[in-house]
Amino acid sequence: MTSAALNIAVLYPDLLNLYGDRGNARALERRCTARGIDALVTAVNIGDDWSPQSADIILAGGGQDREQRRVQADLQRRGSALRDYVDDDGVVLAVCGGFQLFGNHYRGWDGEIMEGIAVFDAVATHPGPSVSRCVGNVVALWEGETVVGFENHGGRTYLNDGQDPLANVVSGFGNNGGDGLEGARVDNAFGTYLHGAVLPKNPHLADRLLQLALQRRYGSDAPELQPIDDRTARRAHAAALHSALSTRDSRESRLGRRFA
Ligand code: GLN
């Protein structure tokens, strides 16, 4: 087979880019290039003439309520094409504000509902400005491995019955700080609250997205993902893990002291 290629689309990169979420595209691109796979990254902005059918991986980052409101109508008009793409095993990574809008709806801090595109069977609700936000480092268990990231969200996501989470929280809040669940997964669509950006410091998750996209596009001709020198990414993962777990341990020992 001649060299493989992947099209990576980033939805609203100027508006949904909290904590450098656009870095997810850079990480995928870099991991492709290091293996001789061509990666073409396309920005999709409000009003652009673009079809999800041209994509192998679609990324949506986080944004505050104001930015979410700005993209919402445009995302809605693409909703059915995006759902078809997911039904056709298209790969998606939607982070935080993007994750909320890929659910059924998000009720923002002012109580107004923003309709989502219902890729995930989940609703997100912001309990209002007087309630603390979910902020800090997160560690979650995903398929027996750790994923790490940073979260900062007021909205709480609740998965409806039958909707699988992406991962289970080890440390941090995750979807809502109550049920121990992090993110959601439908076919090859991944939703998560993890910023970071998440893929540069979770190389195993990045490779999973690439692998799924290559399999979908090339079937049995899909190239194997060869190991690459990603020591920096693995060090970033280890450092984030250490920092998240030591914050949790010191918080627990403070609480333990107080309530002992
Ligand atoms: N605006 C949303 C919230 O606060 C999402 C924030 C984010 O993407 N970090 O819940």
XYZ file of N, CA, C and O in Angstrom, residues 34-118:
340
model
N 5.510 10.953 12.467
C 6.632 10.133 12.926
C 6.565 8.725 12.349
O 7.550 7.993 12.348
N 5.391 8.340 11.844
C 5.230 6.980 11.288
C 5.051 7.003 9.777
O 4.620 6.013 9.173
N 5.287 8.160 9.183
C 5.138 8.249 7.731
C 3.684 8.267 7.270
O 3.385 7.976 6.112
N 2.770 8.570 8.166
C 1.353 8.686 7.787
C 1.067 10.173 7.552
O 1.411 11.008 8.389
N 0.466 10.499 6.415
C 0.142 11.908 6.143
C -1.054 12.318 6.987
O -2.075 11.634 6.972
N -0.933 13.439 7.671
C -2.074 13.932 8.453
C -2.417 15.319 7.942
O -1.562 16.204 7.895
N -3.658 15.479 7.524
C -4.095 16.790 7.058
C -5.090 17.345 8.072
O -6.135 16.743 8.316
N -4.723 18.460 8.696
C -5.593 19.032 9.728
C -6.390 20.179 9.116
O -5.831 21.085 8.509
N -7.718 20.116 9.270
C -8.605 21.145 8.711
C -9.376 21.813 9.837
O -9.952 21.131 10.682
N -9.391 23.131 9.838
C -10.209 23.868 10.803
C -11.605 24.028 10.230
O -11.773 24.374 9.059
N -12.604 23.768 11.045
C -13.999 23.956 10.610
C -14.584 25.083 11.448
O -14.694 24.970 12.672
N -14.920 26.175 10.785
C -15.453 27.336 11.501
C -16.927 27.529 11.177
O -17.462 26.901 10.251
N -17.547 28.420 11.952
C -18.975 28.683 11.762
C -19.227 29.073 10.302
O -18.515 29.919 9.753
N -20.197 28.427 9.681
C -20.582 28.775 8.305
C -19.794 28.042 7.244
O -20.146 28.107 6.059
N -18.724 27.343 7.612
C -17.915 26.674 6.585
C -18.703 25.575 5.890
O -19.512 24.891 6.511
N -18.391 25.430 4.613
C -18.963 24.348 3.834
C -18.058 23.132 4.052
O -16.956 23.069 3.524
N -18.506 22.214 4.865
C -17.668 21.061 5.228
C -18.569 19.888 5.537
O -19.638 20.061 6.123
N -18.130 18.711 5.133
C -18.922 17.520 5.446
C -18.095 16.575 6.314
O -16.927 16.293 5.993
N -18.698 16.037 7.379
C -17.973 15.076 8.212
C -17.479 13.878 7.410
O -16.523 13.213 7.811
N -18.136 13.614 6.260
C -17.710 12.444 5.475
C -16.280 12.557 4.990
O -15.659 11.557 4.635
N -15.760 13.797 4.959
C -14.382 13.966 4.490
C -13.381 13.705 5.606
O -12.172 13.767 5.384
N -13.867 13.435 6.828
C -12.952 13.336 7.977
C -12.733 11.895 8.403
O -13.587 11.027 8.222
N -11.546 11.677 8.972
C -11.266 10.394 9.630
C -11.314 10.548 11.140
O -11.592 9.589 11.855
N -10.983 11.742 11.620
C -11.053 12.028 13.060
C -11.611 13.453 13.200
O -11.156 14.375 12.504
N -12.581 13.611 14.091
C -13.142 14.943 14.354
C -12.869 15.300 15.805
O -13.147 14.498 16.714
N -12.322 16.491 16.011
C -12.004 16.947 17.361
C -12.837 18.177 17.705
O -13.028 19.058 16.870
N -13.335 18.208 18.944
C -14.003 19.425 19.441
C -13.452 19.692 20.831
O -13.403 18.781 21.666
N -13.033 20.923 21.074
C -12.449 21.252 22.372
C -13.480 21.839 23.322
O -14.683 21.818 23.064
N -12.968 22.368 24.438
C -13.837 22.958 25.445
C -14.008 24.455 25.215
O -13.261 25.085 24.464
N -15.014 25.004 25.862
C -15.248 26.445 25.777
C -16.177 26.845 26.898
O -16.926 26.003 27.412
N -16.100 28.079 27.287
C -17.029 28.567 28.307
C -18.427 28.676 27.707
O -18.603 28.640 26.485
N -19.404 28.864 28.581
C -20.800 28.906 28.106
C -20.979 29.885 26.944
O -21.703 29.604 25.985
N -20.299 31.046 27.039
C -20.482 32.061 25.996
C -20.045 31.537 24.621
O -20.727 31.714 23.614
N -18.896 30.854 24.604
C -18.409 30.309 23.322
C -19.303 29.159 22.847
O -19.580 29.010 21.656
N -19.750 28.358 23.810
C -20.646 27.253 23.428
C -21.897 27.800 22.748
O -22.372 27.262 21.755
N -22.394 28.913 23.314
C -23.610 29.495 22.729
C -23.325 29.996 21.312
O -24.164 29.903 20.427
N -22.121 30.506 21.096
C -21.806 31.036 19.758
C -21.751 29.948 18.701
O -22.100 30.162 17.554
N -21.286 28.749 19.086
C -21.146 27.697 18.058
C -22.394 26.834 17.941
O -22.546 26.066 16.994
N -23.298 26.961 18.906
C -24.363 25.963 19.043
C -25.241 25.824 17.791
O -25.514 24.707 17.350
N -25.669 26.952 17.208
C -26.574 26.860 16.057
C -25.863 26.193 14.882
O -26.441 25.349 14.179
N -24.597 26.547 14.688
C -23.858 25.953 13.573
C -23.670 24.446 13.798
O -23.805 23.648 12.867
N -23.389 24.091 15.043
C -23.225 22.662 15.350
C -24.547 21.913 15.120
O -24.561 20.813 14.570
N -25.649 22.554 15.529
C -26.968 21.936 15.333
C -27.217 21.611 13.864
O -27.713 20.547 13.536
N -26.867 22.538 12.987
C -27.175 22.292 11.569
C -26.304 21.156 11.024
O -26.623 20.553 10.014
N -25.223 20.844 11.706
C -24.374 19.729 11.274
C -24.721 18.445 12.038
O -24.082 17.405 11.826
N -25.708 18.542 12.963
C -25.982 17.447 13.890
C -26.255 16.119 13.202
O -25.649 15.095 13.535
N -27.148 16.133 12.200
C -27.520 14.839 11.633
C -26.340 14.242 10.849
O -26.097 13.030 10.912
N -25.557 15.083 10.162
C -24.387 14.560 9.439
C -23.353 14.012 10.436
O -22.704 12.992 10.170
N -23.220 14.673 11.584
C -22.258 14.187 12.581
C -22.738 12.872 13.202
O -21.940 11.959 13.445
N -24.043 12.764 13.428
C -24.565 11.489 13.968
C -24.375 10.366 12.940
O -23.997 9.249 13.302
N -24.606 10.662 11.660
C -24.378 9.641 10.619
C -22.914 9.200 10.608
O -22.607 8.016 10.445
N -22.029 10.179 10.745
C -20.590 9.883 10.762
C -20.261 8.939 11.929
O -19.518 7.959 11.761
N -20.830 9.203 13.109
C -20.572 8.335 14.271
C -21.187 6.958 14.033
O -20.572 5.930 14.339
N -22.402 6.928 13.445
C -23.020 5.628 13.129
C -22.151 4.822 12.172
O -22.189 3.597 12.151
N -21.401 5.534 11.358
C -20.522 4.888 10.379
C -19.120 4.665 10.977
O -18.134 4.580 10.244
N -19.032 4.622 12.320
C -17.777 4.354 13.039
C -16.735 5.457 12.924
O -15.542 5.217 13.148
N -17.161 6.659 12.566
C -16.228 7.789 12.535
C -15.680 8.076 13.933
O -16.369 7.884 14.931
N -14.439 8.517 13.962
C -13.751 8.754 15.241
C -13.945 10.211 15.667
O -13.771 11.136 14.862
N -14.325 10.378 16.932
C -14.555 11.716 17.497
C -13.879 11.800 18.856
O -13.906 10.829 19.614
N -13.298 12.952 19.151
C -12.912 13.255 20.533
C -13.504 14.622 20.856
O -13.142 15.631 20.237
N -14.438 14.644 21.820
C -15.094 15.903 22.205
C -14.772 16.170 23.676
O -14.989 15.312 24.528
N -14.242 17.357 23.939
C -13.734 17.673 25.277
C -14.605 18.733 25.949
O -14.915 19.775 25.352
N -14.983 18.474 27.166
C -15.633 19.419 28.074
C -16.801 20.175 27.425
O -17.845 19.582 27.200
N -16.640 21.452 27.089
C -17.748 22.173 26.459
C -18.199 21.481 25.179
O -19.394 21.421 24.868
N -17.245 20.934 24.423
C -17.585 20.173 23.214
C -18.325 18.899 23.578
O -19.315 18.537 22.930
N -17.870 18.223 24.604
C -18.535 17.003 25.097
C -19.980 17.329 25.490
O -20.918 16.607 25.127
N -20.169 18.431 26.212
C -21.534 18.800 26.628
C -22.445 19.004 25.415
O -23.597 18.576 25.406
N -21.909 19.659 24.373
C -22.742 19.920 23.188
C -22.928 18.686 22.304
O -23.807 18.662 21.449
N -22.118 17.662 22.491
C -22.331 16.395 21.779
C -23.314 15.509 22.546
O -23.631 14.409 22.118
N -23.779 15.976 23.705
C -24.817 15.261 24.456
C -26.197 15.772 24.052
O -26.357 16.484 23.053
N -27.214 15.420 24.852
C -28.584 15.807 24.488
C -28.810 17.306 24.660
O -29.403 17.953 23.812
N -28.392 17.828 25.805
C -28.415 19.280 25.972
C -27.533 19.690 27.142
O -27.120 18.862 27.948
N -27.247 20.976 27.178
C -26.499 21.551 28.299
C -27.312 22.724 28.829
O -27.644 23.643 28.080
N -27.651 22.672 30.109
C -28.305 23.828 30.729
C -27.220 24.665 31.381
O -26.573 24.226 32.329
N -26.988 25.842 30.852
C -25.861 26.683 31.258
C -26.054 27.327 32.625
O -27.086 27.132 33.283
N -25.078 28.106 33.048
C -25.100 28.677 34.397
C -26.277 29.628 34.588
O -26.766 29.815 35.685
N -26.785 30.204 33.465
C -27.917 31.125 33.575
C -29.254 30.394 33.451
O -30.305 31.012 33.406
N -29.219 29.070 33.393
C -30.453 28.281 33.332
C -30.965 28.058 31.919
O -31.918 27.310 31.712
N -30.337 28.709 30.937
C -30.815 28.533 29.548
C -30.313 27.225 28.955
O -29.141 26.872 29.138
N -31.193 26.568 28.235
C -30.831 25.271 27.630
C -30.175 25.478 26.266
O -30.690 26.227 25.435
N -29.069 24.807 26.057
C -28.486 24.740 24.713
C -28.691 23.318 24.229
O -28.195 22.371 24.859
N -29.409 23.160 23.146
C -29.623 21.815 22.605
C -28.300 21.260 22.094
O -27.512 21.968 21.466
N -28.068 19.986 22.349
C -26.869 19.331 21.826
C -27.217 18.524 20.584
O -28.346 18.582 20.088
N -26.246 17.755 20.114
C -26.499 16.984 18.887
C -26.730 15.503 19.189
O -26.819 14.685 18.271
N -26.807 15.159 20.467
C -27.254 13.823 20.892
C -26.433 12.670 20.308
O -26.970 11.621 19.974
